[in-house]
Amino acid sequence: MILCDIGNTSLHFLDDEKGEFKESVLAFNPKTFQEKVYYISVNKALSKELKNLGNWIDLEPFIERDGYYDTMGIDRIFALQTTQNGVIVDVGSAVTVDVVRDGVYEGGFIYPGKIAMQSCYSGISPALEYPFHFEFNQKKLAKNSQDAISYGYLKLLASEVSSYALPITLTGGDAEEFSKLFRKNLTIKKRVIFEGMQKVVKQL
Amino acid sequence: MILCDIGNTSLHFLDDEKGEFKESVLAFNPKTFQEKVYYISVNKALSKELKNLGNWIDLEPFIERDGYYDTMGIDRIFALQTTQNGVIVDVGSAVTVDVVRDGVYEGGFIYPGKIAMQSCYSGISPALEYPFHFEFNQKKLAKNSQDAISYGYLKLLASEVSSYALPITLTGGDAEEFSKLFRKNLTIKKRVIFEGMQKVVKQL
């Protein structure tokens, strides 16, 4: 089975045989694939092209979009197919947090990613130009500037996410680093979108 | 009595008779004041000049700096003189949060101010370019993009500040707007630094 998560600049594949690989949208030719490919896509131009190819199967129509919101990315929605009770935290350029309880999507929120937040602080004052400290003591308010911004950015996020008292799944490029914020109930899953897609494929 | 809070670009006065007024550092001549002026200052050049004038009295030596941290602004420390049990939240270009319990400074944290955070989100993606919604429902996770960033920025701050279970004092330029985040235990005090100075003067 081949799965493909299509973004605006690249296609991310998971092939049972070849493993994971990426192709750029510009260099991509869908006709080089003879096998069945199950995909999701946020790339409208490419989706239109793929509709005419019998072996490319869009998974989006096979899930219920009700309960999610219109501008919510299809990748976030597929990640949520993997859990009936859990929080999915995707840490990249933004941090998206989504909560499912008893199979129902409760909603979520968006927080800045590490790089954006760091330049946000240093833009306020050069005195706040520090890297974040991920292993600060979350139980103690800060008494120096580096801890003061680390606490502001990271403790507030950790408290909110932990407050749901649900299993936490971390995904995205900075998952390892952000995992230091949570002591328990934590899984790092780099392939959570593919897992969601696999689950939907099995139900076809 | 005249009180003066000296910053890097302006001097902020509170005069028993004339009320509040500001002067720019550049235009300022301390010799125009014949009366006693009690001041605090983060402006080193000006502090040096004022040391030679008998009627300008620096209040900094009259408080105990132990327990605070070295890079902490003297204005934040004077604001903290007003409470034995409380949280002081100063909302301006940054949001500084400081906690005092039983007269002891526990520490604090620094969070981005409204304008910095808004451009942080819109820098991540134009899809996140919304003004913050201060009167969103804090009890419900978001199901649209504007609520998703408002929740991320404001609910996380409100939860943390409320978690101390102490009286909250809001000060700074955006105090009115941020007051919408808190239901109880809240006072807006625009002059909290002057209040701290008055308290120290009374003990001289």
Tab-separated table of C-alpha atoms in Angstrom:
chain	number	residue	atom	x	y	z
A	1	MET	CA	0.000	0.000	0.000
A	2	ILE	CA	1.175	3.505	-0.773
A	3	LEU	CA	-0.013	6.503	1.274
A	4	CYS	CA	0.603	10.110	0.314
A	5	ASP	CA	0.133	13.309	2.337
A	6	ILE	CA	0.170	16.201	-0.152
A	7	GLY	CA	1.159	19.669	0.981
A	8	ASN	CA	1.649	22.845	-0.988
A	9	THR	CA	5.326	22.307	-1.686
A	10	SER	CA	5.953	18.588	-1.218
A	11	LEU	CA	4.370	15.139	-1.243
A	12	HIS	CA	5.128	12.887	1.670
A	13	PHE	CA	4.884	9.150	0.883
A	14	LEU	CA	4.764	6.033	2.989
A	15	ASP	CA	5.260	2.899	0.910
A	16	ASP	CA	4.937	-0.543	2.565
A	17	GLU	CA	8.038	-1.617	0.679
A	18	LYS	CA	10.186	1.485	0.177
A	19	GLY	CA	9.380	3.195	3.476
A	20	GLU	CA	9.040	6.969	3.751
A	21	PHE	CA	10.129	9.419	1.056
A	22	LYS	CA	9.336	12.901	-0.197
A	23	GLU	CA	8.943	14.480	-3.621
A	24	SER	CA	8.651	18.115	-4.505
A	25	VAL	CA	5.369	19.254	-6.043
A	26	LEU	CA	7.227	20.825	-8.965
A	27	ALA	CA	9.125	17.683	-9.966
A	28	PHE	CA	6.225	15.309	-9.368
A	29	ASN	CA	4.526	13.258	-12.078
A	30	PRO	CA	1.615	11.138	-10.768
A	31	LYS	CA	1.697	8.872	-13.844
A	32	THR	CA	4.950	7.306	-12.668
A	33	PHE	CA	2.835	5.434	-10.100
A	34	GLN	CA	1.072	2.326	-11.445
A	35	GLU	CA	-0.051	1.072	-8.018
A	36	LYS	CA	-2.949	2.315	-5.951
A	37	VAL	CA	-2.066	5.443	-3.967
A	38	TYR	CA	-4.286	6.636	-1.116
A	39	TYR	CA	-3.840	10.357	-0.520
A	40	ILE	CA	-5.002	13.437	1.320
A	41	SER	CA	-4.218	16.874	-0.050
A	42	VAL	CA	-4.284	20.544	0.848
A	43	ASN	CA	-3.016	21.329	-2.650
A	44	LYS	CA	-6.053	22.166	-4.762
A	45	ALA	CA	-4.326	22.282	-8.161
A	46	LEU	CA	-2.792	18.859	-7.662
A	47	SER	CA	-6.031	17.365	-6.285
A	48	LYS	CA	-7.793	18.388	-9.499
A	49	GLU	CA	-5.176	16.653	-11.637
A	50	LEU	CA	-5.310	13.489	-9.537
A	51	LYS	CA	-9.105	13.188	-9.807
A	52	ASN	CA	-8.708	11.982	-13.390
A	53	LEU	CA	-6.384	9.121	-12.455
A	54	GLY	CA	-8.094	5.889	-11.429
A	55	ASN	CA	-5.299	4.645	-9.143
A	56	TRP	CA	-5.087	7.818	-6.987
A	57	ILE	CA	-7.754	7.661	-4.282
A	58	ASP	CA	-8.606	10.731	-2.230
A	59	LEU	CA	-9.388	9.661	1.349
A	60	GLU	CA	-11.076	12.919	2.346
A	61	PRO	CA	-14.619	11.875	1.262
A	62	PHE	CA	-14.377	8.784	3.496
A	63	ILE	CA	-14.290	10.676	6.771
A	64	GLU	CA	-16.966	12.723	8.450
A	65	ARG	CA	-15.977	16.416	8.308
A	66	ASP	CA	-18.863	17.487	10.520
A	67	GLY	CA	-17.699	18.459	13.972
A	68	TYR	CA	-14.428	19.922	12.665
A	69	TYR	CA	-14.211	23.460	11.331
A	70	ASP	CA	-14.017	24.622	7.741
A	71	THR	CA	-10.535	26.147	7.713
A	72	MET	CA	-9.031	23.194	9.594
A	73	GLY	CA	-6.353	21.376	7.591
A	74	ILE	CA	-7.241	17.858	6.404
A	75	ASP	CA	-3.904	16.611	7.841
A	76	ARG	CA	-4.977	17.684	11.364
A	77	ILE	CA	-8.294	15.888	10.857
A	78	PHE	CA	-6.598	12.652	9.750
A	79	ALA	CA	-4.222	12.762	12.703
A	80	LEU	CA	-7.315	12.905	14.910
A	81	GLN	CA	-8.651	9.648	13.413
A	82	THR	CA	-6.027	7.795	15.472
A	83	THR	CA	-7.624	8.460	18.834
A	84	GLN	CA	-10.940	8.280	20.647
A	85	ASN	CA	-9.557	9.957	23.752
A	86	GLY	CA	-6.462	12.066	23.442
A	87	VAL	CA	-4.659	15.310	22.732
A	88	ILE	CA	-2.640	15.626	19.544
A	89	VAL	CA	0.103	18.251	19.710
A	90	ASP	CA	1.843	18.994	16.415
A	91	VAL	CA	4.951	21.105	16.985
A	92	GLY	CA	6.398	22.771	13.930
A	93	SER	CA	6.317	26.376	12.741
A	94	ALA	CA	3.121	26.574	14.770
A	95	VAL	CA	1.994	24.388	17.642
A	96	THR	CA	-1.495	23.011	17.013
A	97	VAL	CA	-3.285	21.319	19.882
A	98	ASP	CA	-6.440	19.253	19.274
A	99	VAL	CA	-8.579	17.388	21.753
A	100	VAL	CA	-10.812	14.358	21.178
A	101	ARG	CA	-12.903	12.973	24.019
A	102	ASP	CA	-15.088	9.875	23.672
A	103	GLY	CA	-14.629	10.066	19.922
A	104	VAL	CA	-15.889	13.651	19.730
A	105	TYR	CA	-13.658	16.536	18.609
A	106	GLU	CA	-13.784	19.160	21.369
A	107	GLY	CA	-11.736	21.797	19.553
A	108	GLY	CA	-8.206	23.033	19.876
A	109	PHE	CA	-5.914	26.013	19.789
A	110	ILE	CA	-2.890	27.374	17.968
A	111	TYR	CA	0.283	28.576	19.659
A	112	PRO	CA	3.480	29.885	18.063
A	113	GLY	CA	6.276	27.428	17.242
A	114	LYS	CA	9.679	27.712	18.879
A	115	ILE	CA	11.405	29.810	16.220
A	116	ALA	CA	8.519	32.260	15.803
A	117	MET	CA	8.220	32.719	19.576
A	118	GLN	CA	11.924	33.254	20.025
A	119	SER	CA	11.989	36.092	17.515
A	120	CYS	CA	8.812	37.458	19.076
A	121	TYR	CA	10.576	37.857	22.449
A	122	SER	CA	13.794	39.219	20.989
A	123	GLY	CA	11.764	41.701	18.912
A	124	ILE	CA	10.260	43.086	22.135
A	125	SER	CA	13.686	43.686	23.680
A	126	PRO	CA	17.259	42.511	23.031
A	127	ALA	CA	17.289	41.757	26.776
A	128	LEU	CA	14.920	38.840	26.008
A	129	GLU	CA	17.102	37.308	23.307
A	130	TYR	CA	17.694	33.848	24.793
A	131	PRO	CA	17.121	30.315	23.545
A	132	PHE	CA	14.319	28.575	25.411
A	133	HIS	CA	15.283	26.326	28.227
A	134	PHE	CA	13.167	23.141	27.896
A	135	GLU	CA	14.303	21.580	31.145
A	136	PHE	CA	13.519	24.425	33.540
A	137	ASN	CA	11.712	23.710	36.784
A	138	GLN	CA	8.022	24.022	35.953
A	139	LYS	CA	7.092	24.171	39.610
A	140	LYS	CA	9.050	27.351	40.297
A	141	LEU	CA	8.343	30.800	38.950
A	142	ALA	CA	11.365	32.300	37.218
A	143	LYS	CA	14.044	34.479	38.773
A	144	ASN	CA	16.144	35.210	35.698
A	145	SER	CA	15.328	36.391	32.187
A	146	GLN	CA	15.948	33.097	30.339
A	147	ASP	CA	13.740	31.161	32.728
A	148	ALA	CA	11.170	33.986	32.630
A	149	ILE	CA	10.606	33.591	28.874
A	150	SER	CA	10.905	29.778	28.991
A	151	TYR	CA	8.266	29.663	31.715
A	152	GLY	CA	6.053	32.104	29.789
A	153	TYR	CA	6.236	30.148	26.557
A	154	LEU	CA	6.524	26.533	27.704
A	155	LYS	CA	5.036	26.172	31.191
A	156	LEU	CA	1.776	27.797	30.053
A	157	LEU	CA	1.544	25.338	27.146
A	158	ALA	CA	2.446	22.336	29.302
A	159	SER	CA	-0.142	23.249	31.957
A	160	GLU	CA	-2.913	23.671	29.414
A	161	VAL	CA	-2.156	20.411	27.593
A	162	SER	CA	-1.814	18.456	30.852
A	163	SER	CA	-5.066	19.933	32.187
A	164	TYR	CA	-7.154	17.788	29.803
A	165	ALA	CA	-6.032	14.639	31.650
A	166	LEU	CA	-5.929	12.691	28.377
A	167	PRO	CA	-3.118	10.733	26.680
A	168	ILE	CA	-0.833	13.119	24.768
A	169	THR	CA	0.500	12.374	21.289
A	170	LEU	CA	3.349	14.588	20.129
A	171	THR	CA	4.176	14.866	16.452
A	172	GLY	CA	5.984	17.251	14.106
A	173	GLY	CA	9.597	18.337	13.696
A	174	ASP	CA	10.152	19.516	17.277
A	175	ALA	CA	8.366	16.621	18.994
A	176	GLU	CA	11.478	15.291	20.774
A	177	GLU	CA	12.326	18.656	22.317
A	178	PHE	CA	8.783	19.407	23.447
A	179	SER	CA	8.471	15.926	24.950
A	180	LYS	CA	10.712	17.182	27.781
A	181	LEU	CA	7.740	19.254	29.007
A	182	PHE	CA	5.579	16.255	29.835
A	183	ARG	CA	6.240	13.584	32.423
A	184	LYS	CA	3.492	11.098	31.778
A	185	ASN	CA	0.815	9.945	29.410
A	186	LEU	CA	3.057	10.809	26.458
A	187	THR	CA	3.743	9.145	23.094
A	188	ILE	CA	5.859	10.556	20.283
A	189	LYS	CA	4.448	9.506	16.918
A	190	LYS	CA	6.183	10.914	13.903
A	191	ARG	CA	3.704	9.240	11.531
A	192	VAL	CA	0.393	10.063	13.122
A	193	ILE	CA	-1.163	11.369	9.873
A	194	PHE	CA	-0.231	8.162	8.043
A	195	GLU	CA	-1.661	6.161	10.933
A	196	GLY	CA	-4.927	8.034	10.570
A	197	MET	CA	-4.898	7.336	6.828
A	198	GLN	CA	-4.199	3.621	7.379
A	199	LYS	CA	-7.124	3.442	9.736
A	200	VAL	CA	-9.463	4.993	7.162
A	201	VAL	CA	-8.143	2.701	4.389
A	202	LYS	CA	-8.876	-0.372	6.514
A	203	GLN	CA	-12.490	0.728	6.842
A	204	LEU	CA	-13.005	1.183	3.066
B	1	MET	CA	5.277	65.530	47.369
B	2	ILE	CA	6.660	64.883	43.915
B	3	LEU	CA	7.382	61.346	42.692
B	4	CYS	CA	9.268	60.538	39.508
B	5	ASP	CA	9.651	57.227	37.632
B	6	ILE	CA	12.558	57.665	35.210
B	7	GLY	CA	12.784	55.535	32.090
B	8	ASN	CA	15.188	55.633	29.202
B	9	THR	CA	13.180	58.065	27.095
B	10	SER	CA	10.839	59.848	29.501
B	11	LEU	CA	10.272	60.873	33.112
B	12	HIS	CA	6.880	60.147	34.565
B	13	PHE	CA	5.866	62.470	37.437
B	14	LEU	CA	3.164	62.393	40.052
B	15	ASP	CA	2.813	65.719	41.838
B	16	ASP	CA	0.381	66.065	44.783
B	17	GLU	CA	-0.753	69.392	43.347
B	18	LYS	CA	-0.318	69.166	39.576
B	19	GLY	CA	-1.216	65.487	39.166
B	20	GLU	CA	0.487	63.267	36.622
B	21	PHE	CA	2.696	64.533	33.800
B	22	LYS	CA	5.566	63.390	31.595
B	23	GLU	CA	8.753	64.999	30.356
B	24	SER	CA	11.148	63.734	27.729
B	25	VAL	CA	14.654	62.860	28.900
B	26	LEU	CA	16.150	65.081	26.211
B	27	ALA	CA	14.266	68.246	27.184
B	28	PHE	CA	14.555	67.674	30.925
B	29	ASN	CA	16.460	69.982	33.301
B	30	PRO	CA	16.396	68.751	36.949
B	31	LYS	CA	17.345	72.211	38.249
B	32	THR	CA	13.901	73.565	37.385
B	33	PHE	CA	12.668	71.624	40.443
B	34	GLN	CA	13.214	73.376	43.785
B	35	GLU	CA	11.074	70.941	45.792
B	36	LYS	CA	12.033	67.519	46.996
B	37	VAL	CA	11.599	64.866	44.289
B	38	TYR	CA	11.611	61.151	45.163
B	39	TYR	CA	12.618	59.067	42.166
B	40	ILE	CA	13.486	55.635	40.828
B	41	SER	CA	15.464	55.314	37.617
B	42	VAL	CA	16.543	52.779	35.017
B	43	ASN	CA	18.427	55.586	33.236
B	44	LYS	CA	22.027	55.391	34.400
B	45	ALA	CA	23.270	58.629	32.839
B	46	LEU	CA	20.481	60.639	34.420
B	47	SER	CA	20.874	58.922	37.803
B	48	LYS	CA	24.497	60.018	37.884
B	49	GLU	CA	23.554	63.651	37.223
B	50	LEU	CA	20.837	63.597	39.891
B	51	LYS	CA	23.174	62.250	42.593
B	52	ASN	CA	24.748	65.716	42.860
B	53	LEU	CA	21.440	67.464	43.540
B	54	GLY	CA	20.336	67.533	47.171
B	55	ASN	CA	16.588	67.681	46.497
B	56	TRP	CA	16.480	64.599	44.212
B	57	ILE	CA	16.237	61.475	46.373
B	58	ASP	CA	16.800	58.045	44.859
B	59	LEU	CA	14.439	55.557	46.547
B	60	GLU	CA	16.271	52.440	45.335
B	61	PRO	CA	18.646	52.172	48.341
B	62	PHE	CA	15.658	52.156	50.719
B	63	ILE	CA	14.287	48.813	49.576
B	64	GLU	CA	15.711	45.356	49.990
B	65	ARG	CA	16.845	44.059	46.557
B	66	ASP	CA	17.637	40.607	47.903
B	67	GLY	CA	15.096	38.064	46.760
B	68	TYR	CA	14.620	39.758	43.375
B	69	TYR	CA	16.944	39.085	40.482
B	70	ASP	CA	19.708	41.266	39.108
B	71	THR	CA	18.311	42.090	35.660
B	72	MET	CA	14.835	42.808	37.068
B	73	GLY	CA	13.705	46.404	36.444
B	74	ILE	CA	13.476	48.635	39.537
B	75	ASP	CA	9.963	49.665	38.413
B	76	ARG	CA	8.756	46.043	38.679
B	77	ILE	CA	10.300	45.832	42.155
B	78	PHE	CA	8.567	49.019	43.333
B	79	ALA	CA	5.226	47.820	41.965
B	80	LEU	CA	5.695	44.729	44.153
B	81	GLN	CA	6.044	46.856	47.285
B	82	THR	CA	2.275	47.416	47.155
B	83	THR	CA	1.331	43.876	48.075
B	84	GLN	CA	2.079	41.142	50.576
B	85	ASN	CA	-0.055	38.603	48.729
B	86	GLY	CA	-0.788	39.171	45.099
B	87	VAL	CA	0.028	38.880	41.418
B	88	ILE	CA	1.046	41.994	39.508
B	89	VAL	CA	0.447	41.786	35.766
B	90	ASP	CA	1.894	44.646	33.721
B	91	VAL	CA	0.578	44.554	30.160
B	92	GLY	CA	2.437	46.635	27.637
B	93	SER	CA	4.883	45.684	24.882
B	94	ALA	CA	5.588	42.646	27.062
B	95	VAL	CA	3.394	41.110	29.741
B	96	THR	CA	5.309	40.716	33.000
B	97	VAL	CA	3.750	38.629	35.743
B	98	ASP	CA	5.132	38.700	39.291
B	99	VAL	CA	3.974	36.843	42.364
B	100	VAL	CA	4.354	37.788	46.025
B	101	ARG	CA	3.139	35.429	48.737
B	102	ASP	CA	3.302	36.274	52.437
B	103	GLY	CA	5.584	39.174	51.608
B	104	VAL	CA	8.070	36.962	49.740
B	105	TYR	CA	8.746	37.354	46.016
B	106	GLU	CA	8.181	33.934	44.432
B	107	GLY	CA	9.302	34.885	40.919
B	108	GLY	CA	7.499	35.594	37.703
B	109	PHE	CA	7.490	35.182	33.971
B	110	ILE	CA	7.466	37.204	30.778
B	111	TYR	CA	4.974	36.763	27.963
B	112	PRO	CA	4.662	38.705	24.710
B	113	GLY	CA	2.425	41.787	24.612
B	114	LYS	CA	-0.594	41.939	22.324
B	115	ILE	CA	1.030	43.639	19.350
B	116	ALA	CA	4.151	41.445	19.371
B	117	MET	CA	2.056	38.273	19.625
B	118	GLN	CA	-0.256	39.315	16.829
B	119	SER	CA	2.619	39.797	14.417
B	120	CYS	CA	4.123	36.543	15.662
B	121	TYR	CA	1.013	34.625	14.557
B	122	SER	CA	0.620	36.460	11.266
B	123	GLY	CA	4.316	35.867	10.537
B	124	ILE	CA	3.734	32.106	10.825
B	125	SER	CA	0.899	32.188	8.296
B	126	PRO	CA	-1.358	34.845	6.753
B	127	ALA	CA	-4.186	32.458	7.681
B	128	LEU	CA	-3.542	33.433	11.327
B	129	GLU	CA	-3.768	37.169	10.755
B	130	TYR	CA	-6.632	38.040	13.087
B	131	PRO	CA	-7.032	40.484	15.967
B	132	PHE	CA	-7.334	38.704	19.319
B	133	HIS	CA	-10.793	38.179	20.635
B	134	PHE	CA	-10.706	39.063	24.367
B	135	GLU	CA	-14.226	37.938	25.125
B	136	PHE	CA	-14.061	34.380	23.781
B	137	ASN	CA	-15.438	31.516	25.841
B	138	GLN	CA	-12.512	30.348	27.961
B	139	LYS	CA	-14.301	27.140	28.836
B	140	LYS	CA	-14.517	25.915	25.253
B	141	LEU	CA	-11.668	24.877	23.013
B	142	ALA	CA	-11.692	26.758	19.724
B	143	LYS	CA	-13.377	25.715	16.491
B	144	ASN	CA	-12.305	28.564	14.249
B	145	SER	CA	-8.968	30.232	13.542
B	146	GLN	CA	-9.582	33.517	15.369
B	147	ASP	CA	-10.675	31.722	18.528
B	148	ALA	CA	-7.793	29.247	18.113
B	149	ILE	CA	-5.151	31.993	18.388
B	150	SER	CA	-7.102	33.927	21.036
B	151	TYR	CA	-7.342	30.786	23.150
B	152	GLY	CA	-3.645	30.025	22.594
B	153	TYR	CA	-2.507	33.479	23.596
B	154	LEU	CA	-5.034	34.557	26.208
B	155	LYS	CA	-6.578	31.485	27.813
B	156	LEU	CA	-3.143	30.074	28.645
B	157	LEU	CA	-2.179	33.359	30.323
B	158	ALA	CA	-5.481	33.656	32.191
B	159	SER	CA	-5.253	30.071	33.497
B	160	GLU	CA	-1.714	30.514	34.752
B	161	VAL	CA	-2.421	33.837	36.484
B	162	SER	CA	-5.638	32.539	38.050
B	163	SER	CA	-3.895	29.359	39.239
B	164	TYR	CA	-2.018	31.276	41.964
B	165	ALA	CA	-5.320	31.973	43.759
B	166	LEU	CA	-4.092	35.421	44.790
B	167	PRO	CA	-5.540	38.906	44.224
B	168	ILE	CA	-4.604	40.157	40.734
B	169	THR	CA	-3.458	43.710	40.041
B	170	LEU	CA	-3.423	44.738	36.391
B	171	THR	CA	-1.396	47.711	35.273
B	172	GLY	CA	0.107	49.079	32.042
B	173	GLY	CA	-1.307	50.426	28.803
B	174	ASP	CA	-3.496	47.425	27.930
B	175	ALA	CA	-4.824	46.797	31.459
B	176	GLU	CA	-8.482	47.514	30.572
B	177	GLU	CA	-8.516	45.076	27.679
B	178	PHE	CA	-6.775	42.278	29.580
B	179	SER	CA	-9.124	42.761	32.525
B	180	LYS	CA	-11.786	41.023	30.407
B	181	LEU	CA	-9.890	37.764	30.954
B	182	PHE	CA	-10.460	37.676	34.706
B	183	ARG	CA	-13.745	37.364	36.525
B	184	LYS	CA	-12.766	37.877	40.118
B	185	ASN	CA	-10.080	39.031	42.489
B	186	LEU	CA	-9.115	41.783	40.051
B	187	THR	CA	-8.038	45.424	40.495
B	188	ILE	CA	-6.848	47.744	37.745
B	189	LYS	CA	-4.253	50.151	39.123
B	190	LYS	CA	-2.696	52.468	36.606
B	191	ARG	CA	-0.394	53.967	39.252
B	192	VAL	CA	0.939	50.902	40.993
B	193	ILE	CA	4.611	51.982	40.709
B	194	PHE	CA	3.815	55.357	42.284
B	195	GLU	CA	1.887	53.561	45.018
B	196	GLY	CA	4.946	51.457	45.745
B	197	MET	CA	7.070	54.619	45.864
B	198	GLN	CA	4.634	56.357	48.222
B	199	LYS	CA	4.765	53.383	50.529
B	200	VAL	CA	8.564	53.498	50.654
B	201	VAL	CA	8.575	57.282	51.200
B	202	LYS	CA	6.234	56.898	54.187
B	203	GLN	CA	8.715	54.534	55.809
B	204	LEU	CA	11.697	56.901	55.423
